[in-house]
Amino acid sequence: MTSRCILQTALLVYFSTTVLAVNYDLLRFQLSSSSVECQNLLLQLNGTTKDCIKDRMNFKFPEEIEKPQQVQKEALLLVTLDIFQKTSDIFRKNLSSTGWNEIIVNNLLEKIHWQIEHLEEILEKIKEEENFTWDDRTLLPLKRYYLRIVRYLKAKVYSICAWKIVRAEMLRSFFFLDKFTNYLPN
């Protein structure tokens, strides 16, 4: 009787840890899908940058993010979360001058918000399971990048051309995010 109870307990512990473990394959798929959906929504926002050549700027996307194989695997999710959070912050700024379809912008923000909540839950699980502490130095170049974008928008007084340039830059960051997800741990 006791051995049967021990076996059941052992199986319960085994299956519960398997269920609680982060499924990186599923997460990789979800992040890639979200990134592509966000890119598609950004593309639906009207406006090309051809007529805004004088407003172009190189925001200097962090090299560390362009080369995800150089980022610690544990920090990949934190970087991914930060990209979604900062993009959301930017698109919550003064959009009145853009003339963009509010439904598309709201769909973009909803998609980003869902992904942020999902990633925060996963990161909490990882912190608990793996007793891992995050090193914020990985995020510093990314924070500076988004700060440059926000300062640019303010300096250009949220003009339509500034928003078109920022929209193109956000497309670029989602492209790197999509590439980034391939380097999540197995």
mmCIF file of the C-alpha atoms, coordinates in Angstrom:
data_MODEL
# 
_entry.id   MODEL 
# 
loop_
_atom_site.group_PDB 
_atom_site.id 
_atom_site.type_symbol 
_atom_site.label_atom_id 
_atom_site.label_alt_id 
_atom_site.label_comp_id 
_atom_site.label_asym_id 
_atom_site.label_entity_id 
_atom_site.label_seq_id 
_atom_site.pdbx_PDB_ins_code 
_atom_site.Cartn_x 
_atom_site.Cartn_y 
_atom_site.Cartn_z 
_atom_site.occupancy 
_atom_site.B_iso_or_equiv 
_atom_site.pdbx_formal_charge 
_atom_site.auth_seq_id 
_atom_site.auth_comp_id 
_atom_site.auth_asym_id 
_atom_site.auth_atom_id 
_atom_site.pdbx_PDB_model_num 
ATOM 1   C CA . MET A 1 1   ? 0.000  0.000  0.000   1.00 0.00 ? 1   MET A CA 1 
ATOM 2   C CA . THR A 1 2   ? 2.785  2.410  0.926   1.00 0.00 ? 2   THR A CA 1 
ATOM 3   C CA . SER A 1 3   ? 4.762  1.668  -2.246  1.00 0.00 ? 3   SER A CA 1 
ATOM 4   C CA . ARG A 1 4   ? 1.666  2.321  -4.325  1.00 0.00 ? 4   ARG A CA 1 
ATOM 5   C CA . CYS A 1 5   ? 1.173  5.695  -2.618  1.00 0.00 ? 5   CYS A CA 1 
ATOM 6   C CA . ILE A 1 6   ? 4.846  6.576  -3.163  1.00 0.00 ? 6   ILE A CA 1 
ATOM 7   C CA . LEU A 1 7   ? 4.553  5.653  -6.846  1.00 0.00 ? 7   LEU A CA 1 
ATOM 8   C CA . GLN A 1 8   ? 1.445  7.815  -7.254  1.00 0.00 ? 8   GLN A CA 1 
ATOM 9   C CA . THR A 1 9   ? 3.148  10.719 -5.480  1.00 0.00 ? 9   THR A CA 1 
ATOM 10  C CA . ALA A 1 10  ? 6.259  10.352 -7.638  1.00 0.00 ? 10  ALA A CA 1 
ATOM 11  C CA . LEU A 1 11  ? 4.160  10.329 -10.815 1.00 0.00 ? 11  LEU A CA 1 
ATOM 12  C CA . LEU A 1 12  ? 2.195  13.354 -9.627  1.00 0.00 ? 12  LEU A CA 1 
ATOM 13  C CA . VAL A 1 13  ? 5.398  15.301 -8.925  1.00 0.00 ? 13  VAL A CA 1 
ATOM 14  C CA . TYR A 1 14  ? 6.881  14.286 -12.285 1.00 0.00 ? 14  TYR A CA 1 
ATOM 15  C CA . PHE A 1 15  ? 3.813  15.288 -14.308 1.00 0.00 ? 15  PHE A CA 1 
ATOM 16  C CA . SER A 1 16  ? 3.194  18.511 -12.407 1.00 0.00 ? 16  SER A CA 1 
ATOM 17  C CA . THR A 1 17  ? 6.768  19.722 -13.024 1.00 0.00 ? 17  THR A CA 1 
ATOM 18  C CA . THR A 1 18  ? 6.468  18.753 -16.686 1.00 0.00 ? 18  THR A CA 1 
ATOM 19  C CA . VAL A 1 19  ? 3.249  20.734 -17.010 1.00 0.00 ? 19  VAL A CA 1 
ATOM 20  C CA . LEU A 1 20  ? 4.680  23.722 -15.105 1.00 0.00 ? 20  LEU A CA 1 
ATOM 21  C CA . ALA A 1 21  ? 7.866  23.836 -17.154 1.00 0.00 ? 21  ALA A CA 1 
ATOM 22  C CA . VAL A 1 22  ? 7.988  26.473 -19.830 1.00 0.00 ? 22  VAL A CA 1 
ATOM 23  C CA . ASN A 1 23  ? 7.300  25.042 -23.266 1.00 0.00 ? 23  ASN A CA 1 
ATOM 24  C CA . TYR A 1 24  ? 9.818  27.006 -25.309 1.00 0.00 ? 24  TYR A CA 1 
ATOM 25  C CA . ASP A 1 25  ? 8.682  25.517 -28.616 1.00 0.00 ? 25  ASP A CA 1 
ATOM 26  C CA . LEU A 1 26  ? 5.164  26.829 -28.050 1.00 0.00 ? 26  LEU A CA 1 
ATOM 27  C CA . LEU A 1 27  ? 6.515  30.133 -26.759 1.00 0.00 ? 27  LEU A CA 1 
ATOM 28  C CA . ARG A 1 28  ? 8.787  30.490 -29.800 1.00 0.00 ? 28  ARG A CA 1 
ATOM 29  C CA . PHE A 1 29  ? 5.784  29.930 -32.078 1.00 0.00 ? 29  PHE A CA 1 
ATOM 30  C CA . GLN A 1 30  ? 3.601  32.416 -30.155 1.00 0.00 ? 30  GLN A CA 1 
ATOM 31  C CA . LEU A 1 31  ? 6.279  35.112 -30.142 1.00 0.00 ? 31  LEU A CA 1 
ATOM 32  C CA . SER A 1 32  ? 7.024  34.659 -33.807 1.00 0.00 ? 32  SER A CA 1 
ATOM 33  C CA . SER A 1 33  ? 3.308  34.804 -34.638 1.00 0.00 ? 33  SER A CA 1 
ATOM 34  C CA . SER A 1 34  ? 2.819  37.926 -32.536 1.00 0.00 ? 34  SER A CA 1 
ATOM 35  C CA . SER A 1 35  ? 5.802  39.599 -34.130 1.00 0.00 ? 35  SER A CA 1 
ATOM 36  C CA . VAL A 1 36  ? 4.513  38.875 -37.622 1.00 0.00 ? 36  VAL A CA 1 
ATOM 37  C CA . GLU A 1 37  ? 0.995  40.045 -36.685 1.00 0.00 ? 37  GLU A CA 1 
ATOM 38  C CA . CYS A 1 38  ? 2.416  43.290 -35.283 1.00 0.00 ? 38  CYS A CA 1 
ATOM 39  C CA . GLN A 1 39  ? 4.441  43.800 -38.463 1.00 0.00 ? 39  GLN A CA 1 
ATOM 40  C CA . ASN A 1 40  ? 1.306  43.265 -40.559 1.00 0.00 ? 40  ASN A CA 1 
ATOM 41  C CA . LEU A 1 41  ? -0.649 45.768 -38.461 1.00 0.00 ? 41  LEU A CA 1 
ATOM 42  C CA . LEU A 1 42  ? 2.157  48.315 -38.758 1.00 0.00 ? 42  LEU A CA 1 
ATOM 43  C CA . LEU A 1 43  ? 2.183  47.841 -42.525 1.00 0.00 ? 43  LEU A CA 1 
ATOM 44  C CA . GLN A 1 44  ? -1.552 48.599 -42.608 1.00 0.00 ? 44  GLN A CA 1 
ATOM 45  C CA . LEU A 1 45  ? -0.908 52.041 -41.143 1.00 0.00 ? 45  LEU A CA 1 
ATOM 46  C CA . ASN A 1 46  ? -0.790 54.327 -44.147 1.00 0.00 ? 46  ASN A CA 1 
ATOM 47  C CA . GLY A 1 47  ? 2.198  56.335 -45.155 1.00 0.00 ? 47  GLY A CA 1 
ATOM 48  C CA . THR A 1 48  ? 5.575  55.809 -46.709 1.00 0.00 ? 48  THR A CA 1 
ATOM 49  C CA . THR A 1 49  ? 8.760  57.545 -45.689 1.00 0.00 ? 49  THR A CA 1 
ATOM 50  C CA . LYS A 1 50  ? 9.611  58.663 -49.264 1.00 0.00 ? 50  LYS A CA 1 
ATOM 51  C CA . ASP A 1 51  ? 8.246  62.140 -48.653 1.00 0.00 ? 51  ASP A CA 1 
ATOM 52  C CA . CYS A 1 52  ? 10.036 62.371 -45.277 1.00 0.00 ? 52  CYS A CA 1 
ATOM 53  C CA . ILE A 1 53  ? 13.650 61.902 -46.351 1.00 0.00 ? 53  ILE A CA 1 
ATOM 54  C CA . LYS A 1 54  ? 14.750 65.052 -44.531 1.00 0.00 ? 54  LYS A CA 1 
ATOM 55  C CA . ASP A 1 55  ? 13.378 63.585 -41.282 1.00 0.00 ? 55  ASP A CA 1 
ATOM 56  C CA . ARG A 1 56  ? 15.170 60.248 -41.462 1.00 0.00 ? 56  ARG A CA 1 
ATOM 57  C CA . MET A 1 57  ? 17.332 59.254 -38.540 1.00 0.00 ? 57  MET A CA 1 
ATOM 58  C CA . ASN A 1 58  ? 19.421 56.280 -37.574 1.00 0.00 ? 58  ASN A CA 1 
ATOM 59  C CA . PHE A 1 59  ? 18.210 55.287 -34.125 1.00 0.00 ? 59  PHE A CA 1 
ATOM 60  C CA . LYS A 1 60  ? 21.061 52.773 -33.859 1.00 0.00 ? 60  LYS A CA 1 
ATOM 61  C CA . PHE A 1 61  ? 19.262 49.556 -33.026 1.00 0.00 ? 61  PHE A CA 1 
ATOM 62  C CA . PRO A 1 62  ? 21.430 47.821 -30.401 1.00 0.00 ? 62  PRO A CA 1 
ATOM 63  C CA . GLU A 1 63  ? 24.033 45.519 -31.935 1.00 0.00 ? 63  GLU A CA 1 
ATOM 64  C CA . GLU A 1 64  ? 23.465 43.090 -29.058 1.00 0.00 ? 64  GLU A CA 1 
ATOM 65  C CA . ILE A 1 65  ? 19.909 42.591 -30.242 1.00 0.00 ? 65  ILE A CA 1 
ATOM 66  C CA . GLU A 1 66  ? 20.852 42.365 -33.909 1.00 0.00 ? 66  GLU A CA 1 
ATOM 67  C CA . LYS A 1 67  ? 23.059 39.411 -32.936 1.00 0.00 ? 67  LYS A CA 1 
ATOM 68  C CA . PRO A 1 68  ? 20.877 37.392 -30.547 1.00 0.00 ? 68  PRO A CA 1 
ATOM 69  C CA . GLN A 1 69  ? 23.368 34.539 -30.419 1.00 0.00 ? 69  GLN A CA 1 
ATOM 70  C CA . GLN A 1 70  ? 25.516 36.867 -28.275 1.00 0.00 ? 70  GLN A CA 1 
ATOM 71  C CA . VAL A 1 71  ? 22.774 37.465 -25.693 1.00 0.00 ? 71  VAL A CA 1 
ATOM 72  C CA . GLN A 1 72  ? 22.495 35.084 -22.763 1.00 0.00 ? 72  GLN A CA 1 
ATOM 73  C CA . LYS A 1 73  ? 19.621 32.704 -23.421 1.00 0.00 ? 73  LYS A CA 1 
ATOM 74  C CA . GLU A 1 74  ? 18.099 33.548 -20.042 1.00 0.00 ? 74  GLU A CA 1 
ATOM 75  C CA . ALA A 1 75  ? 17.940 37.231 -20.983 1.00 0.00 ? 75  ALA A CA 1 
ATOM 76  C CA . LEU A 1 76  ? 16.229 36.662 -24.341 1.00 0.00 ? 76  LEU A CA 1 
ATOM 77  C CA . LEU A 1 77  ? 12.754 36.681 -22.817 1.00 0.00 ? 77  LEU A CA 1 
ATOM 78  C CA . LEU A 1 78  ? 13.499 39.794 -20.821 1.00 0.00 ? 78  LEU A CA 1 
ATOM 79  C CA . VAL A 1 79  ? 14.700 41.593 -23.960 1.00 0.00 ? 79  VAL A CA 1 
ATOM 80  C CA . THR A 1 80  ? 11.635 40.392 -25.852 1.00 0.00 ? 80  THR A CA 1 
ATOM 81  C CA . LEU A 1 81  ? 9.332  41.669 -23.111 1.00 0.00 ? 81  LEU A CA 1 
ATOM 82  C CA . ASP A 1 82  ? 11.107 45.023 -23.110 1.00 0.00 ? 82  ASP A CA 1 
ATOM 83  C CA . ILE A 1 83  ? 10.691 45.389 -26.885 1.00 0.00 ? 83  ILE A CA 1 
ATOM 84  C CA . PHE A 1 84  ? 6.938  44.822 -26.567 1.00 0.00 ? 84  PHE A CA 1 
ATOM 85  C CA . GLN A 1 85  ? 6.649  47.176 -23.572 1.00 0.00 ? 85  GLN A CA 1 
ATOM 86  C CA . LYS A 1 86  ? 8.592  50.025 -25.147 1.00 0.00 ? 86  LYS A CA 1 
ATOM 87  C CA . THR A 1 87  ? 6.743  49.688 -28.450 1.00 0.00 ? 87  THR A CA 1 
ATOM 88  C CA . SER A 1 88  ? 3.461  49.878 -26.552 1.00 0.00 ? 88  SER A CA 1 
ATOM 89  C CA . ASP A 1 89  ? 4.654  52.981 -24.703 1.00 0.00 ? 89  ASP A CA 1 
ATOM 90  C CA . ILE A 1 90  ? 5.587  54.675 -27.969 1.00 0.00 ? 90  ILE A CA 1 
ATOM 91  C CA . PHE A 1 91  ? 2.255  53.934 -29.646 1.00 0.00 ? 91  PHE A CA 1 
ATOM 92  C CA . ARG A 1 92  ? 0.392  55.343 -26.666 1.00 0.00 ? 92  ARG A CA 1 
ATOM 93  C CA . LYS A 1 93  ? 1.967  58.760 -27.320 1.00 0.00 ? 93  LYS A CA 1 
ATOM 94  C CA . ASN A 1 94  ? 0.357  61.628 -29.202 1.00 0.00 ? 94  ASN A CA 1 
ATOM 95  C CA . LEU A 1 95  ? -0.956 59.925 -32.367 1.00 0.00 ? 95  LEU A CA 1 
ATOM 96  C CA . SER A 1 96  ? -3.447 62.639 -33.277 1.00 0.00 ? 96  SER A CA 1 
ATOM 97  C CA . SER A 1 97  ? -1.340 64.027 -36.132 1.00 0.00 ? 97  SER A CA 1 
ATOM 98  C CA . THR A 1 98  ? -0.894 60.666 -37.863 1.00 0.00 ? 98  THR A CA 1 
ATOM 99  C CA . GLY A 1 99  ? -4.293 60.235 -39.460 1.00 0.00 ? 99  GLY A CA 1 
ATOM 100 C CA . TRP A 1 100 ? -3.892 56.515 -38.803 1.00 0.00 ? 100 TRP A CA 1 
ATOM 101 C CA . ASN A 1 101 ? -6.853 54.195 -38.475 1.00 0.00 ? 101 ASN A CA 1 
ATOM 102 C CA . GLU A 1 102 ? -7.536 53.983 -34.737 1.00 0.00 ? 102 GLU A CA 1 
ATOM 103 C CA . ILE A 1 103 ? -8.888 50.444 -35.047 1.00 0.00 ? 103 ILE A CA 1 
ATOM 104 C CA . ILE A 1 104 ? -5.570 49.237 -36.463 1.00 0.00 ? 104 ILE A CA 1 
ATOM 105 C CA . VAL A 1 105 ? -3.601 51.066 -33.760 1.00 0.00 ? 105 VAL A CA 1 
ATOM 106 C CA . ASN A 1 106 ? -5.884 49.600 -31.066 1.00 0.00 ? 106 ASN A CA 1 
ATOM 107 C CA . ASN A 1 107 ? -5.503 46.101 -32.544 1.00 0.00 ? 107 ASN A CA 1 
ATOM 108 C CA . LEU A 1 108 ? -1.734 46.561 -32.478 1.00 0.00 ? 108 LEU A CA 1 
ATOM 109 C CA . LEU A 1 109 ? -1.817 47.718 -28.856 1.00 0.00 ? 109 LEU A CA 1 
ATOM 110 C CA . GLU A 1 110 ? -4.110 44.842 -27.858 1.00 0.00 ? 110 GLU A CA 1 
ATOM 111 C CA . LYS A 1 111 ? -1.797 42.304 -29.504 1.00 0.00 ? 111 LYS A CA 1 
ATOM 112 C CA . ILE A 1 112 ? 1.207  43.837 -27.770 1.00 0.00 ? 112 ILE A CA 1 
ATOM 113 C CA . HIS A 1 113 ? -0.595 44.006 -24.413 1.00 0.00 ? 113 HIS A CA 1 
ATOM 114 C CA . TRP A 1 114 ? -1.613 40.340 -24.609 1.00 0.00 ? 114 TRP A CA 1 
ATOM 115 C CA . GLN A 1 115 ? 1.979  39.363 -25.373 1.00 0.00 ? 115 GLN A CA 1 
ATOM 116 C CA . ILE A 1 116 ? 3.305  41.485 -22.489 1.00 0.00 ? 116 ILE A CA 1 
ATOM 117 C CA . GLU A 1 117 ? 0.970  39.791 -20.012 1.00 0.00 ? 117 GLU A CA 1 
ATOM 118 C CA . HIS A 1 118 ? 1.864  36.374 -21.371 1.00 0.00 ? 118 HIS A CA 1 
ATOM 119 C CA . LEU A 1 119 ? 5.612  37.036 -21.164 1.00 0.00 ? 119 LEU A CA 1 
ATOM 120 C CA . GLU A 1 120 ? 5.339  38.452 -17.637 1.00 0.00 ? 120 GLU A CA 1 
ATOM 121 C CA . GLU A 1 121 ? 3.620  35.238 -16.491 1.00 0.00 ? 121 GLU A CA 1 
ATOM 122 C CA . ILE A 1 122 ? 6.298  33.103 -18.106 1.00 0.00 ? 122 ILE A CA 1 
ATOM 123 C CA . LEU A 1 123 ? 9.102  35.165 -16.611 1.00 0.00 ? 123 LEU A CA 1 
ATOM 124 C CA . GLU A 1 124 ? 7.560  34.793 -13.155 1.00 0.00 ? 124 GLU A CA 1 
ATOM 125 C CA . LYS A 1 125 ? 7.431  31.016 -13.653 1.00 0.00 ? 125 LYS A CA 1 
ATOM 126 C CA . ILE A 1 126 ? 11.058 30.964 -14.717 1.00 0.00 ? 126 ILE A CA 1 
ATOM 127 C CA . LYS A 1 127 ? 12.108 33.083 -11.738 1.00 0.00 ? 127 LYS A CA 1 
ATOM 128 C CA . GLU A 1 128 ? 10.344 30.696 -9.372  1.00 0.00 ? 128 GLU A CA 1 
ATOM 129 C CA . GLU A 1 129 ? 11.448 27.447 -11.017 1.00 0.00 ? 129 GLU A CA 1 
ATOM 130 C CA . GLU A 1 130 ? 15.017 28.281 -11.849 1.00 0.00 ? 130 GLU A CA 1 
ATOM 131 C CA . ASN A 1 131 ? 15.739 30.755 -9.037  1.00 0.00 ? 131 ASN A CA 1 
ATOM 132 C CA . PHE A 1 132 ? 17.115 33.090 -11.673 1.00 0.00 ? 132 PHE A CA 1 
ATOM 133 C CA . THR A 1 133 ? 17.835 36.787 -11.171 1.00 0.00 ? 133 THR A CA 1 
ATOM 134 C CA . TRP A 1 134 ? 17.820 39.148 -14.127 1.00 0.00 ? 134 TRP A CA 1 
ATOM 135 C CA . ASP A 1 135 ? 20.742 41.308 -15.113 1.00 0.00 ? 135 ASP A CA 1 
ATOM 136 C CA . ASP A 1 136 ? 19.344 44.660 -16.236 1.00 0.00 ? 136 ASP A CA 1 
ATOM 137 C CA . ARG A 1 137 ? 22.615 45.570 -17.999 1.00 0.00 ? 137 ARG A CA 1 
ATOM 138 C CA . THR A 1 138 ? 21.398 43.541 -20.970 1.00 0.00 ? 138 THR A CA 1 
ATOM 139 C CA . LEU A 1 139 ? 18.466 45.921 -21.331 1.00 0.00 ? 139 LEU A CA 1 
ATOM 140 C CA . LEU A 1 140 ? 20.425 49.157 -21.076 1.00 0.00 ? 140 LEU A CA 1 
ATOM 141 C CA . PRO A 1 141 ? 21.271 49.473 -24.811 1.00 0.00 ? 141 PRO A CA 1 
ATOM 142 C CA . LEU A 1 142 ? 17.639 48.691 -25.650 1.00 0.00 ? 142 LEU A CA 1 
ATOM 143 C CA . LYS A 1 143 ? 16.343 51.308 -23.210 1.00 0.00 ? 143 LYS A CA 1 
ATOM 144 C CA . ARG A 1 144 ? 18.666 53.896 -24.760 1.00 0.00 ? 144 ARG A CA 1 
ATOM 145 C CA . TYR A 1 145 ? 17.433 52.955 -28.234 1.00 0.00 ? 145 TYR A CA 1 
ATOM 146 C CA . TYR A 1 146 ? 13.793 53.536 -27.315 1.00 0.00 ? 146 TYR A CA 1 
ATOM 147 C CA . LEU A 1 147 ? 14.693 56.723 -25.458 1.00 0.00 ? 147 LEU A CA 1 
ATOM 148 C CA . ARG A 1 148 ? 16.249 58.063 -28.679 1.00 0.00 ? 148 ARG A CA 1 
ATOM 149 C CA . ILE A 1 149 ? 12.994 57.310 -30.494 1.00 0.00 ? 149 ILE A CA 1 
ATOM 150 C CA . VAL A 1 150 ? 10.874 59.085 -27.876 1.00 0.00 ? 150 VAL A CA 1 
ATOM 151 C CA . ARG A 1 151 ? 13.194 62.108 -27.883 1.00 0.00 ? 151 ARG A CA 1 
ATOM 152 C CA . TYR A 1 152 ? 13.043 62.190 -31.684 1.00 0.00 ? 152 TYR A CA 1 
ATOM 153 C CA . LEU A 1 153 ? 9.234  62.235 -31.646 1.00 0.00 ? 153 LEU A CA 1 
ATOM 154 C CA . LYS A 1 154 ? 9.223  65.041 -29.075 1.00 0.00 ? 154 LYS A CA 1 
ATOM 155 C CA . ALA A 1 155 ? 11.830 67.052 -30.999 1.00 0.00 ? 155 ALA A CA 1 
ATOM 156 C CA . LYS A 1 156 ? 9.754  66.712 -34.172 1.00 0.00 ? 156 LYS A CA 1 
ATOM 157 C CA . VAL A 1 157 ? 6.613  67.655 -32.211 1.00 0.00 ? 157 VAL A CA 1 
ATOM 158 C CA . TYR A 1 158 ? 4.976  64.333 -33.152 1.00 0.00 ? 158 TYR A CA 1 
ATOM 159 C CA . SER A 1 159 ? 4.741  65.348 -36.797 1.00 0.00 ? 159 SER A CA 1 
ATOM 160 C CA . ILE A 1 160 ? 3.316  62.997 -39.420 1.00 0.00 ? 160 ILE A CA 1 
ATOM 161 C CA . CYS A 1 161 ? 6.775  62.497 -40.937 1.00 0.00 ? 161 CYS A CA 1 
ATOM 162 C CA . ALA A 1 162 ? 8.276  61.715 -37.532 1.00 0.00 ? 162 ALA A CA 1 
ATOM 163 C CA . TRP A 1 163 ? 5.582  59.088 -36.973 1.00 0.00 ? 163 TRP A CA 1 
ATOM 164 C CA . LYS A 1 164 ? 6.207  57.569 -40.404 1.00 0.00 ? 164 LYS A CA 1 
ATOM 165 C CA . ILE A 1 165 ? 9.918  57.267 -39.583 1.00 0.00 ? 165 ILE A CA 1 
ATOM 166 C CA . VAL A 1 166 ? 9.129  55.741 -36.179 1.00 0.00 ? 166 VAL A CA 1 
ATOM 167 C CA . ARG A 1 167 ? 6.632  53.324 -37.742 1.00 0.00 ? 167 ARG A CA 1 
ATOM 168 C CA . ALA A 1 168 ? 9.358  52.138 -40.128 1.00 0.00 ? 168 ALA A CA 1 
ATOM 169 C CA . GLU A 1 169 ? 11.748 51.755 -37.195 1.00 0.00 ? 169 GLU A CA 1 
ATOM 170 C CA . MET A 1 170 ? 9.187  49.726 -35.222 1.00 0.00 ? 170 MET A CA 1 
ATOM 171 C CA . LEU A 1 171 ? 8.804  47.444 -38.248 1.00 0.00 ? 171 LEU A CA 1 
ATOM 172 C CA . ARG A 1 172 ? 12.555 46.969 -38.144 1.00 0.00 ? 172 ARG A CA 1 
ATOM 173 C CA . SER A 1 173 ? 12.533 46.165 -34.420 1.00 0.00 ? 173 SER A CA 1 
ATOM 174 C CA . PHE A 1 174 ? 9.769  43.575 -34.901 1.00 0.00 ? 174 PHE A CA 1 
ATOM 175 C CA . PHE A 1 175 ? 11.809 42.036 -37.701 1.00 0.00 ? 175 PHE A CA 1 
ATOM 176 C CA . PHE A 1 176 ? 14.696 41.596 -35.251 1.00 0.00 ? 176 PHE A CA 1 
ATOM 177 C CA . LEU A 1 177 ? 12.297 40.343 -32.601 1.00 0.00 ? 177 LEU A CA 1 
ATOM 178 C CA . ASP A 1 178 ? 11.071 37.644 -34.969 1.00 0.00 ? 178 ASP A CA 1 
ATOM 179 C CA . LYS A 1 179 ? 14.684 36.644 -35.649 1.00 0.00 ? 179 LYS A CA 1 
ATOM 180 C CA . PHE A 1 180 ? 15.413 36.827 -31.925 1.00 0.00 ? 180 PHE A CA 1 
ATOM 181 C CA . THR A 1 181 ? 12.829 34.203 -30.993 1.00 0.00 ? 181 THR A CA 1 
ATOM 182 C CA . ASN A 1 182 ? 14.796 31.514 -32.835 1.00 0.00 ? 182 ASN A CA 1 
ATOM 183 C CA . TYR A 1 183 ? 17.436 31.726 -30.119 1.00 0.00 ? 183 TYR A CA 1 
ATOM 184 C CA . LEU A 1 184 ? 15.169 30.966 -27.177 1.00 0.00 ? 184 LEU A CA 1 
ATOM 185 C CA . PRO A 1 185 ? 16.347 27.989 -25.130 1.00 0.00 ? 185 PRO A CA 1 
ATOM 186 C CA . ASN A 1 186 ? 15.013 24.524 -25.940 1.00 0.00 ? 186 ASN A CA 1 
# 
